[in-house]
Coordinates of C-alpha atoms in Angstrom, one line a residue:
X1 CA 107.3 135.4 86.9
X2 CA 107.7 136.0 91.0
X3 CA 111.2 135.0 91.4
X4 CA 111.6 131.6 93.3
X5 CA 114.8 131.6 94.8
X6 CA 117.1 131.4 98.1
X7 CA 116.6 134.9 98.3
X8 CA 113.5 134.1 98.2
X9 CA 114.0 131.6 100.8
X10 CA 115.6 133.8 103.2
X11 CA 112.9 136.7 102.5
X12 CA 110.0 134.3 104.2
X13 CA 112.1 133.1 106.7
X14 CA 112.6 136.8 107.6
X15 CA 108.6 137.4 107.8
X16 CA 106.9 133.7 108.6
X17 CA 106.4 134.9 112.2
X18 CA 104.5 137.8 111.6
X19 CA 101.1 136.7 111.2
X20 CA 98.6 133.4 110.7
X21 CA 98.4 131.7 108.1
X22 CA 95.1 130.1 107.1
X23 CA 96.8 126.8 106.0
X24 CA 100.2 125.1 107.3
X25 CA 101.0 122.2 105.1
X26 CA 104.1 119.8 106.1
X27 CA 105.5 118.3 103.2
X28 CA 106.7 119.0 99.9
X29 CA 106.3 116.1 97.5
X30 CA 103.5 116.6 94.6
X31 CA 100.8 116.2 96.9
X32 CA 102.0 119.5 99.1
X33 CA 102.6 121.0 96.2
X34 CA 99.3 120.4 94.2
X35 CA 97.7 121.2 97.4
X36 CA 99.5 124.6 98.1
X37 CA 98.6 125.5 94.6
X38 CA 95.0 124.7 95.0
X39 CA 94.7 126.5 98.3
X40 CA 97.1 129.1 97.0
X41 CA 94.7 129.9 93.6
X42 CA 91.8 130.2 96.4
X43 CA 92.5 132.8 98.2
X44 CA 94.1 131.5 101.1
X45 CA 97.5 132.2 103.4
X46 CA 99.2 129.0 103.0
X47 CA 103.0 128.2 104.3
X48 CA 105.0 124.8 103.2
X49 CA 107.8 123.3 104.3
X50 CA 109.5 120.8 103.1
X51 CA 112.8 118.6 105.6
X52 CA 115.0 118.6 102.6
X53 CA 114.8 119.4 98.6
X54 CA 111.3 119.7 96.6
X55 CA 110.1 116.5 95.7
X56 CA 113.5 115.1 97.5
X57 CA 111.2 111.6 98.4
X58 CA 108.6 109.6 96.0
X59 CA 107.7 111.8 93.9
X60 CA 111.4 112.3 92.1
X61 CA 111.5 108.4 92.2
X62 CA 108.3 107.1 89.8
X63 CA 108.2 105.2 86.7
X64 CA 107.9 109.1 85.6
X65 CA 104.7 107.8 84.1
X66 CA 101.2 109.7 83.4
X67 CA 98.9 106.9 82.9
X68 CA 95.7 105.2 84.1
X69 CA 97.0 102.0 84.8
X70 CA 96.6 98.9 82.9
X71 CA 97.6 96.4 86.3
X72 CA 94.4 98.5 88.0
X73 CA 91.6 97.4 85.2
X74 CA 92.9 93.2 86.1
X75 CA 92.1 94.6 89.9
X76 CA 89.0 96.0 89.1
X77 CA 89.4 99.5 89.8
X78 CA 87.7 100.9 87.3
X79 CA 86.7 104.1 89.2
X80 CA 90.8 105.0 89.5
X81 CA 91.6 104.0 86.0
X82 CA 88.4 106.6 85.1
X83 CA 90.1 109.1 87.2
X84 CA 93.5 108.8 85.9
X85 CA 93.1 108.9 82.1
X86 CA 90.8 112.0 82.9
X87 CA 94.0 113.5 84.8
X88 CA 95.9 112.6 82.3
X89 CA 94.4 114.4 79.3
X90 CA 94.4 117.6 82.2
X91 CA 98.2 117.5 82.6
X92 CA 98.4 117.1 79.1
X93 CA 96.7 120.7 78.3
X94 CA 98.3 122.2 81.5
X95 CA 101.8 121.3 81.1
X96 CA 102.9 120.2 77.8
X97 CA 106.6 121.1 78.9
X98 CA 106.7 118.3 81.6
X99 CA 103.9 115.9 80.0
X100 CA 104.5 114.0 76.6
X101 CA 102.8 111.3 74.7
X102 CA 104.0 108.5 74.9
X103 CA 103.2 104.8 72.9
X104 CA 103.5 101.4 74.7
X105 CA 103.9 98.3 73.2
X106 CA 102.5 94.5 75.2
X107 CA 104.0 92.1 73.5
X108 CA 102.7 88.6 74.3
X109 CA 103.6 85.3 74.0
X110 CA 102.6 81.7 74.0
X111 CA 103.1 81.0 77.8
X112 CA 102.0 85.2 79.3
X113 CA 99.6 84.8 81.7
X114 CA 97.6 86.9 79.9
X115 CA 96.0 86.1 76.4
X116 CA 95.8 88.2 73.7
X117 CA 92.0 88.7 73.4
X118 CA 91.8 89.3 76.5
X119 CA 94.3 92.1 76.2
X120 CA 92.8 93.4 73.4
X121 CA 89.4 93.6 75.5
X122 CA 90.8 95.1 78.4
X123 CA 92.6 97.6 76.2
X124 CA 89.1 98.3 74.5
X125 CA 88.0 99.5 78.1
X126 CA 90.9 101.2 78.8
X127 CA 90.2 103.5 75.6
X128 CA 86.7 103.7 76.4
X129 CA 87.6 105.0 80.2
X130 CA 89.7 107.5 78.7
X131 CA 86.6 108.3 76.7
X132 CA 88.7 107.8 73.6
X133 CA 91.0 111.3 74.4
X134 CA 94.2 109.7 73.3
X135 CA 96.6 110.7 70.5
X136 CA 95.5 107.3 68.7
X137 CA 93.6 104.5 70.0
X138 CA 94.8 100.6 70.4
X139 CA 96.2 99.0 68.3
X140 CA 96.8 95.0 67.5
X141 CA 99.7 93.9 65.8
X142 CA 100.9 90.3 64.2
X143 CA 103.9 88.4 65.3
X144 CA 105.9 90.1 61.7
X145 CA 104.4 93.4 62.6
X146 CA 105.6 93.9 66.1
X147 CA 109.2 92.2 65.2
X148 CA 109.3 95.1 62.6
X149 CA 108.3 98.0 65.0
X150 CA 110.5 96.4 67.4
X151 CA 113.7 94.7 65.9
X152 CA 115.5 93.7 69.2
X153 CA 111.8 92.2 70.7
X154 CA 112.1 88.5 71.9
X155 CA 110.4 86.5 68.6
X156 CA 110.2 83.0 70.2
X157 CA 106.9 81.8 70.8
X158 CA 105.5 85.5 70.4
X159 CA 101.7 85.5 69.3
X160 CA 101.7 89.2 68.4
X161 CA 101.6 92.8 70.5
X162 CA 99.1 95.7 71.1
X163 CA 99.8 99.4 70.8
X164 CA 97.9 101.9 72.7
X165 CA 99.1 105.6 74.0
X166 CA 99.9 107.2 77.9
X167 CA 102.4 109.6 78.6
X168 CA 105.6 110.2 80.4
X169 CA 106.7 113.2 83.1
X170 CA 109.8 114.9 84.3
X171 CA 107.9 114.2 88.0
X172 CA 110.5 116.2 89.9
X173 CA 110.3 119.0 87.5
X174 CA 106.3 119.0 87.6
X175 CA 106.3 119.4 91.6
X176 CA 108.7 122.1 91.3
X177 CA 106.6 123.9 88.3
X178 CA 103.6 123.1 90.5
X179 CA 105.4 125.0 93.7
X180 CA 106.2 127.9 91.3
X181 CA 103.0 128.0 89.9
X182 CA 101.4 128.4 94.4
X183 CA 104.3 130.6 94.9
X184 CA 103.1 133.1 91.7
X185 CA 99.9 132.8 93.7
X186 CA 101.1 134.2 97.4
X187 CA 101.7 130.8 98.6
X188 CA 105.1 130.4 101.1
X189 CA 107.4 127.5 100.3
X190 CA 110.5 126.8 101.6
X191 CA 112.6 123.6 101.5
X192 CA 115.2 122.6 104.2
X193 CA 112.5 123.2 106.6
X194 CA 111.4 120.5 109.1
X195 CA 108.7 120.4 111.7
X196 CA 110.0 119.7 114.9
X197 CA 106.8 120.2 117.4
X198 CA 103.3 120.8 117.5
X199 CA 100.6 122.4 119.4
X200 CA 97.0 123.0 119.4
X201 CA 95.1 125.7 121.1
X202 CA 91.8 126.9 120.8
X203 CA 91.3 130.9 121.0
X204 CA 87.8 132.1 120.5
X205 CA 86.4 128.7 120.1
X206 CA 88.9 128.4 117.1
X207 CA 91.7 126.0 116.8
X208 CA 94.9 127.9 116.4
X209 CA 97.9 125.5 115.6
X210 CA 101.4 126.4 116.3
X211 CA 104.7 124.5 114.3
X212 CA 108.0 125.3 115.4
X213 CA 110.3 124.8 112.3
X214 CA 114.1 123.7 111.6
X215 CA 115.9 125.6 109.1
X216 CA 117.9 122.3 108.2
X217 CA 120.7 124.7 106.8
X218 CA 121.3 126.9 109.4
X219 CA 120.3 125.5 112.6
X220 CA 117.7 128.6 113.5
X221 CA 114.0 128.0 114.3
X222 CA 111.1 129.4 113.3
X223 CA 107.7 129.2 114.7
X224 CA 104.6 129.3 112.4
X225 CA 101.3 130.0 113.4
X226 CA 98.1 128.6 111.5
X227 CA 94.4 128.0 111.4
X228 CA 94.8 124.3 110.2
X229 CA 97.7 121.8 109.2
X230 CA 97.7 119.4 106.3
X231 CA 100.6 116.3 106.1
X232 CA 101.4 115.4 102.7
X233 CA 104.5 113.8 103.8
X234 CA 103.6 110.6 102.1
X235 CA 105.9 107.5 103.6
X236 CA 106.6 109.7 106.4
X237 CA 103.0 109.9 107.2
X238 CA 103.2 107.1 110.2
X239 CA 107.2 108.5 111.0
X240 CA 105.2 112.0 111.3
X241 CA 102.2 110.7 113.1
X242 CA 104.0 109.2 115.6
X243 CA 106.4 112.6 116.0
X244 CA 103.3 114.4 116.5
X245 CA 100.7 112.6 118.4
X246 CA 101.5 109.6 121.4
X247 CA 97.7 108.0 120.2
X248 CA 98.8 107.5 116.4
X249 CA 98.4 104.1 114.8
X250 CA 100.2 103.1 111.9
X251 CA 97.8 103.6 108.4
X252 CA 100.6 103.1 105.9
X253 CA 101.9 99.3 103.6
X254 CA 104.9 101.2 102.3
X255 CA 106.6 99.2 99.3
X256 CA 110.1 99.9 97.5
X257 CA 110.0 100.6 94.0
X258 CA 113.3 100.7 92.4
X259 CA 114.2 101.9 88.3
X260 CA 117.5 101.5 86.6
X261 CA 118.6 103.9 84.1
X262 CA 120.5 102.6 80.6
X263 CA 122.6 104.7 78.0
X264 CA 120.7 105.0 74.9
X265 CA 123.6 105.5 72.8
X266 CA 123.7 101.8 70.9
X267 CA 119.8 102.2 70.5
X268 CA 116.7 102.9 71.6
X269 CA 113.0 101.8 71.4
X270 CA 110.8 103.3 69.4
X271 CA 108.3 103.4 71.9
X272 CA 107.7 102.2 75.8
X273 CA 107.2 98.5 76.3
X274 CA 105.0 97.0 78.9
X275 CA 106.9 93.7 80.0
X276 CA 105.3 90.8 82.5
X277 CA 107.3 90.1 85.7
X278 CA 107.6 85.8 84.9
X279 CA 103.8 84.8 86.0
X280 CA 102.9 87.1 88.7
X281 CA 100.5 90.3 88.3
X282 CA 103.5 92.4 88.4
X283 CA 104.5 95.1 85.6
X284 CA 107.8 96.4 84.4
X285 CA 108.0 99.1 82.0
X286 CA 111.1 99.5 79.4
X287 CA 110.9 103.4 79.1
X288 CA 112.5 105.5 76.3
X289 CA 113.7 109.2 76.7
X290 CA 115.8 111.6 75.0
X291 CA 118.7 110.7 77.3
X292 CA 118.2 107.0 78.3
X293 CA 116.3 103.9 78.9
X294 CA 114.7 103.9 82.0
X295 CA 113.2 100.1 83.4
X296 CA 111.7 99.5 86.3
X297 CA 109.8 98.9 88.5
X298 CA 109.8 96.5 91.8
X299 CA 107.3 96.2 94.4
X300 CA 108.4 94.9 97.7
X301 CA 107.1 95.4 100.9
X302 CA 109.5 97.9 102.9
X303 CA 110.0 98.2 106.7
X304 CA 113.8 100.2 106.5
X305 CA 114.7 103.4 106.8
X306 CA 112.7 105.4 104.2
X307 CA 115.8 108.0 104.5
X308 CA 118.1 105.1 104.1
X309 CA 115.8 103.3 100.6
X310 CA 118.9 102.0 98.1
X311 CA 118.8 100.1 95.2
X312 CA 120.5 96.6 95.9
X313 CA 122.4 94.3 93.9
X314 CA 119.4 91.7 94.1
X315 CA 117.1 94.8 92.4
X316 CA 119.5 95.1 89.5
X317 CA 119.7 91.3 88.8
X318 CA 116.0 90.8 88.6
X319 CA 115.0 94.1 86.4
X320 CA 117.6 93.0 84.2
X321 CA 116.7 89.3 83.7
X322 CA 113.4 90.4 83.0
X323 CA 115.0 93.1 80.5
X324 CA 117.2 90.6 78.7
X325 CA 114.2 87.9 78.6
X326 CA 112.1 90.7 76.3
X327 CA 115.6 91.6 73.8
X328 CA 118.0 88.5 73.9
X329 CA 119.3 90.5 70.8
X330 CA 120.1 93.6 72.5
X331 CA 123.9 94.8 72.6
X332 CA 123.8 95.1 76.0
X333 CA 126.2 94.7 79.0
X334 CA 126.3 95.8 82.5
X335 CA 128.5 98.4 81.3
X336 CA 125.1 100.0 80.1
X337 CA 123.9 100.8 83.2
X338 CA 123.9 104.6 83.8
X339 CA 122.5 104.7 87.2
X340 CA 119.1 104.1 89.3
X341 CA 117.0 105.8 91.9
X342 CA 114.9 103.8 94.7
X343 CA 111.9 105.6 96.5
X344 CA 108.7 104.2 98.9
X345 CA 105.4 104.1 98.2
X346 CA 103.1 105.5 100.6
X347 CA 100.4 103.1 100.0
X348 CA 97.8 103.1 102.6
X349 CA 97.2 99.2 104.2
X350 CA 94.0 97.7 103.0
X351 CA 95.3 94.4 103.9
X352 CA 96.1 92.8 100.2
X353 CA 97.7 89.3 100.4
X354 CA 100.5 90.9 98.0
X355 CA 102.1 94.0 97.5
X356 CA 101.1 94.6 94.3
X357 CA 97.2 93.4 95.1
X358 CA 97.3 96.7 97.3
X359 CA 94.9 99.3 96.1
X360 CA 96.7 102.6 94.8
X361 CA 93.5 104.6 95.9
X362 CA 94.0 107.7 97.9
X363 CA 92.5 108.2 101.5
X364 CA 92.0 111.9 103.1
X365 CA 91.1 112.1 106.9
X366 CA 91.6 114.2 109.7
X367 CA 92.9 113.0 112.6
X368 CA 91.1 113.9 116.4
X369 CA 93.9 116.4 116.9
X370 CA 92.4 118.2 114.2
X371 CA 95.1 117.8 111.5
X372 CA 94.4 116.9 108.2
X373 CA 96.3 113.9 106.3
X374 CA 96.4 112.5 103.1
X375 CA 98.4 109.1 101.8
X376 CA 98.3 106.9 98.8
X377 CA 97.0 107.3 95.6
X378 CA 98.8 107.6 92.2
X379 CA 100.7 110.2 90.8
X380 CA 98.6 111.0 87.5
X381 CA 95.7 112.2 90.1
X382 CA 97.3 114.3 92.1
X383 CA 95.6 117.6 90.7
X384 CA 92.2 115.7 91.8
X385 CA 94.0 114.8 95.1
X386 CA 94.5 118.2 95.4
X387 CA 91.8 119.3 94.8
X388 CA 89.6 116.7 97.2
X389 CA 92.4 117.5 100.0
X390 CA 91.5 120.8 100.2
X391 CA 87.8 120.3 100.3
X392 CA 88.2 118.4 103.2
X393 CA 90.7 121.1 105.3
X394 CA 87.8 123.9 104.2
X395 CA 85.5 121.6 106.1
X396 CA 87.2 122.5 109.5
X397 CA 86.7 126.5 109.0
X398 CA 83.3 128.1 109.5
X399 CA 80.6 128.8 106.8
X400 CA 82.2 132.3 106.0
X401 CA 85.4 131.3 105.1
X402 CA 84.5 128.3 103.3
X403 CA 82.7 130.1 101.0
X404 CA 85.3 132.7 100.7
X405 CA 87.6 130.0 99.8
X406 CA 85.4 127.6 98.0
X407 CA 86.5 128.6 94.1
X408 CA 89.9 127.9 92.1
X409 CA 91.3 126.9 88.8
X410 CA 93.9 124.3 89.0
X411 CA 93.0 123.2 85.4
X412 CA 94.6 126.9 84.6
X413 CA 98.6 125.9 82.8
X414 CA 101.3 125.9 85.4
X415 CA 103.5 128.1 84.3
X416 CA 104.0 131.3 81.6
X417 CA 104.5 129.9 78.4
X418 CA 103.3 126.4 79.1
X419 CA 100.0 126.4 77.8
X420 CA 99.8 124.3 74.9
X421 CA 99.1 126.8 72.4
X422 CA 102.5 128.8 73.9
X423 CA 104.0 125.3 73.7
X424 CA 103.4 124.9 70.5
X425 CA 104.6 128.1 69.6
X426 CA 107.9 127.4 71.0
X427 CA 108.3 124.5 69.3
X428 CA 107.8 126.1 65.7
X429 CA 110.6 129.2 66.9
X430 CA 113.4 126.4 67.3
X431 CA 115.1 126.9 64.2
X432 CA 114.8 130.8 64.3
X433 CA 116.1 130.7 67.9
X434 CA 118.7 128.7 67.2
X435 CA 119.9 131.2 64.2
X436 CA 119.6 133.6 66.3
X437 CA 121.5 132.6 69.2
X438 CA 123.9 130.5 67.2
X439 CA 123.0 127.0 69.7
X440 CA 122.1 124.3 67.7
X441 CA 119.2 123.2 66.8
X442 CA 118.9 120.3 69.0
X443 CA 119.9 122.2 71.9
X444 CA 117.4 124.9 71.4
X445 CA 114.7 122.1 71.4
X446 CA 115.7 120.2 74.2
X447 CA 115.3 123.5 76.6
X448 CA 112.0 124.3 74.9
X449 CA 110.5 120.4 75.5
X450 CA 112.1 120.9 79.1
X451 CA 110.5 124.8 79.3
X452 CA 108.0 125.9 76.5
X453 CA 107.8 129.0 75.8
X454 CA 110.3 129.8 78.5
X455 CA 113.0 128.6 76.5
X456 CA 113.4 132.2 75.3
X457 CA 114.1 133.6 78.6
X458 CA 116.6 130.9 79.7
X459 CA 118.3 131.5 76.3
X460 CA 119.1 135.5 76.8
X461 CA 121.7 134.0 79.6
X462 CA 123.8 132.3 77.2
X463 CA 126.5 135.3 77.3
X464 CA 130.0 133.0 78.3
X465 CA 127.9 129.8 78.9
X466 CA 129.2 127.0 76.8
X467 CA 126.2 124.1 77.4
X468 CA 122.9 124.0 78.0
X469 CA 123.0 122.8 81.6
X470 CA 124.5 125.8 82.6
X471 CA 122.1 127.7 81.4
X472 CA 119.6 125.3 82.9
X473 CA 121.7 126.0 86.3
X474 CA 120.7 129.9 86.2
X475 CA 117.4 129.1 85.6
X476 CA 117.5 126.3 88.7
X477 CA 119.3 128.9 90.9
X478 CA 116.4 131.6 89.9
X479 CA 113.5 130.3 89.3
X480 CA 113.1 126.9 91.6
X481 CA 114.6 127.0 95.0
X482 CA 117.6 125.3 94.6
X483 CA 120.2 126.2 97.2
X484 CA 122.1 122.4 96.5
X485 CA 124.4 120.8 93.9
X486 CA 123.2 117.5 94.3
X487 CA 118.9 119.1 94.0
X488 CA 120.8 120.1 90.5
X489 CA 122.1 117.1 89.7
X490 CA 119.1 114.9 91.0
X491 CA 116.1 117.2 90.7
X492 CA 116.4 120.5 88.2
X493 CA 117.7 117.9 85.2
X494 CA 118.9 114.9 84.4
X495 CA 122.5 114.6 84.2
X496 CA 122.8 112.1 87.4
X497 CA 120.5 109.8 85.5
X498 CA 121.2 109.9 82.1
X499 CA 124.7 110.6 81.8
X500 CA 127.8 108.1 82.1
X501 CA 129.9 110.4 84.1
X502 CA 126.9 111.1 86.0
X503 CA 127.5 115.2 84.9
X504 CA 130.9 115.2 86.7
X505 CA 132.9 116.6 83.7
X506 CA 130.1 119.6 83.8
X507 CA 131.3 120.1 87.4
X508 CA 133.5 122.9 87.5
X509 CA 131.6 125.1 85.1
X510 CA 128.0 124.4 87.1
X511 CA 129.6 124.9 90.1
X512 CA 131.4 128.0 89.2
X513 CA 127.7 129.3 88.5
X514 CA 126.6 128.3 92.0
X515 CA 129.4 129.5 93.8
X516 CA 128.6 133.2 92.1
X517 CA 125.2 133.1 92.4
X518 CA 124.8 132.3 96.6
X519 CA 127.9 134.0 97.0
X520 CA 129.6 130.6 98.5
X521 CA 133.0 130.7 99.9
X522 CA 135.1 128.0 99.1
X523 CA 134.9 125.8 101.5
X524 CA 130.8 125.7 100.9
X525 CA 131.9 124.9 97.4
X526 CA 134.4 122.0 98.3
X527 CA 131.4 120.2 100.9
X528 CA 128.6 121.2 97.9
X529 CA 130.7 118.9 95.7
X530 CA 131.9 116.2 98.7
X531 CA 127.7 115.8 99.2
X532 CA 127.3 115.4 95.7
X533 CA 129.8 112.6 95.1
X534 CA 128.8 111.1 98.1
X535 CA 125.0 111.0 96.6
X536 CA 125.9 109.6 93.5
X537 CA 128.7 106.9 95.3
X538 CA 125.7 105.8 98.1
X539 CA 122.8 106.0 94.9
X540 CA 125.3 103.6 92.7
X541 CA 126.8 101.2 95.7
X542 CA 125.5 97.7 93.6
X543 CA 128.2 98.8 90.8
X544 CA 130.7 98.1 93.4
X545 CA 129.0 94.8 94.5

């Protein structure tokens, strides 16, 4: 595959002034990226650029859910629960690496707000939106039933639980295999790269739009030239707006969502469970994975800082009171907690009477300056988004080039080896890799559900490499832009989240790769590792509270 590196990085830098590009896009969350793949896989020139790491804002901070959306069917959006269990059978087929099955479990008792008929209907529609594509359909389960599925469930006053199937992501992971997938296509993406000023002139009655550009690591500028500009900045959209244009007014109800992250190591849940918030319309998920427990959400209004968005105290207190409402029996202390991540919602103002009333519908526009803009909408679409986004930019170029541009295949899998029939071959070659390479077993299948197929090539690097995160390091260092130890830590895996130590005892040996492969003198080394401490210390601050 075309490597995706910092030399990379530095090679685009190097030529990004040389020409126009049919399509600037600022932003590079998994809207820029699904929309740099889309454009990319058309034919077009397309630059992104990204202020700091890949997927740095919301989308490295969601309940790392692929679903439709049960909350959405009580809101009567049926339309965007249609659309997301139809994305979600697409991810499934175009990146089984990234996108796994995954059961849920409601369990409901005598005082929920919701009954369990009426659950059972709405689950009914649910499978029939989905148009009956999941691994199994719903199921309904007795009060004996879901104790037995679920030993540590709440029993008091329970009337019974229903079953039914979504999936869970690596989110980070898919904008970054998304990115690689544009970049295999001629796209130019570059992180660390901020817009700084914008200007719009029209040459041969065509708008011609020129971005000058921060190089956030080394102070330079660079200024890009393109037919049209797309934001897919997502809570930065107003921040951006206002940066860019004296007329903008504000389109955005940002909310914080916060997750907490528990160690998995005195059990685990046999499958996700879907847990009412007291007696509002509010959801929180308990969320297994191979490395933890991950529960969350919230959904507050926000008006901070989105650079500054930290889990608080207050946020740990009420996750975990629902948490402990639903398993009383757990063996669980605050000694449990691993970690947590906060992010903002860019959810566009429709004005709902409550946060969670707002609609998670997408809106595309283009703004009289000519710049295209997108906001909103839920994670599980954004191959649609994508898709629409484009649509709309082609809509500003002349007949011509519209229908030069006007086919792709974003249904096509992301990356080699990550089609499902490659996936599944990976997964049967675990034991003969693992003989082979003398890794055990469970290692060999952890980087092949993290890589497919790819697995193979990460594994000829295991020459003097004593875990698999170092391996996974190479591969970051690569194949995915990663020029930071804390994008390691926080984006390329998930030692920040899942492990105890946060990854720290891995330290020296990961960074020893690092330092190698930029070619970092020591000092770089020493303020790599400061920032990352300082990350974890400022991402952790309630376990000091």
């Amino acid at each position: 595959m075309k490597e995706f590196s910092a030399r990379t990085r530095q090679q685009i830098l190097n030529e990004c002034e040389g020409g126009i590009y049919d399509l600037l896009i600022i932003g590079g969350g998994i809207n820029g990226a699904g929309a740099a793949r889309d454009a990319a896989f058309r034919g077009m020139k397309v630059f992104l650029a990204e202020k700091s790491d890949f997927a740095s804002g919301t989308s490295s901070r969601s309940s790392k859910l692929v679903h439709g959306g049960l909350r959405y069917l009580e809101n009567m959006e049926f339309h965007l629960v249609f659309e997301a269990l139809n994305e979600r059978t697409v991810l499934l087929e175009m990146a089984p690496h990234l996108v796994h099955p995954l059961k849920f479990m409601v369990p409901l008792y005598k005082n929920s707000r919701v009954s369990l008929n009426k659950m059972d209907l709405g689950l009914w529609v649910y499978d029939a939106l989905s148009l009956f594509q999941a691994p199994e359909l719903h199921e309904r389960l007795n009060p004996s039933e879901t104790v037995k599925t679920i030993p540590q469930i709440n029993s008091h006053d329970l009337k019974g639980s229903l079953t039914y199937y979504d999936a869970y992501m690596d989110d980070d992971r898919l904008v970054i295999d998304t990115l690689r997938s544009a970049n295999e296509a001629g796209a130019d993406c570059v992180n660390y790269l901020k817009a700084t000023t914008f200007k719009k002139e029209i040459i041969e009655d065509k708008p011609l739009y020129t971005v000058q550009l921060k190089d956030e690591k080394t102070g330079m500028t660079k200024t890009v030239k393109a037919r049209h500009v797309l934001s897919t900045v997502g809570p930065w959209t107003d921040e951006v707006g206002k940066q860019l244009f004296p007329n903008w007014k504000k389109v955005l109800r940002p909310t914080k969502g916060i997750h907490l992250t528990i160690d998995n190591s005195k059990g685990t849940l046999p499958c996700a469970v879907v847990m009412a918030a007291e007696k509002s319309d509010r959801i929180v998920f308990a969320i297994p994975r191979h490395e933890m427990i991950i529960i969350g959400t919230t959904d507050t209004d926000y008006t901070g800082n989105i650079d500054d968005v930290k889990t608080l105290k207050e946020d740990v207190d009420y996750l975990l009171k629902i948490f402990g409402s639903y398993f009383p029996n757990w063996d669980f202390n605050a000694n449990a907690l691993v970690s947590s991540y906060s992010g903002v919602r860019p959810l566009m103002d429709d004005g709902a009477k409550t946060e969670g009333k707002v609609s998670r519908e997408h809106s595309i526009w283009t703004d009289d300056n000519g710049v295209t803009f997108v906001a909103g909408g839920k994670y599980t679409t954004y191959r649609l988004i994508s898709e629409q986004t484009i649509e709309e930019v082609l809509k500003h170029f002349d007949m011509e080039t519209r229908m030069r541009f006007s086919a792709g295949n974003t249904k096509a899998p992301l990356t080699r080896g990550t089609s499902y029939e490659s996936f599944t071959k990976a997964e049967a070659l675990v034991q003969a890799w693992s003989k082979e390479t003398g890794w055990s077993e469970s290692d060999v299948k952890r980087l092949v559900q993290r890589h497919g197929l790819e697995a193979e090539d990460i594994l000829q690097d295991r020459a003097n490499h004593d875990s698999i995160w170092e391996l996974e390091a190479l591969h970051a260092l690569k194949t995915t832009m990663c020029i930071e130890l804390k994008d390691f830590y926080r984006r390329r895996s998930p030692l920040f989240l899942a492990q105890k130590d946060h990854g720290l005892s891995l330290l020296p040996a990961i960074t020893n790769i690092f330092q190698k492969r930029l070619s970092l003198t020591t000092q770089e080394v020493h303020k790599m590792e400061a920032d990352l401490k300082n990350e974890i210390a400022s991402e952790t601050s309630w376990k000091q509270n």
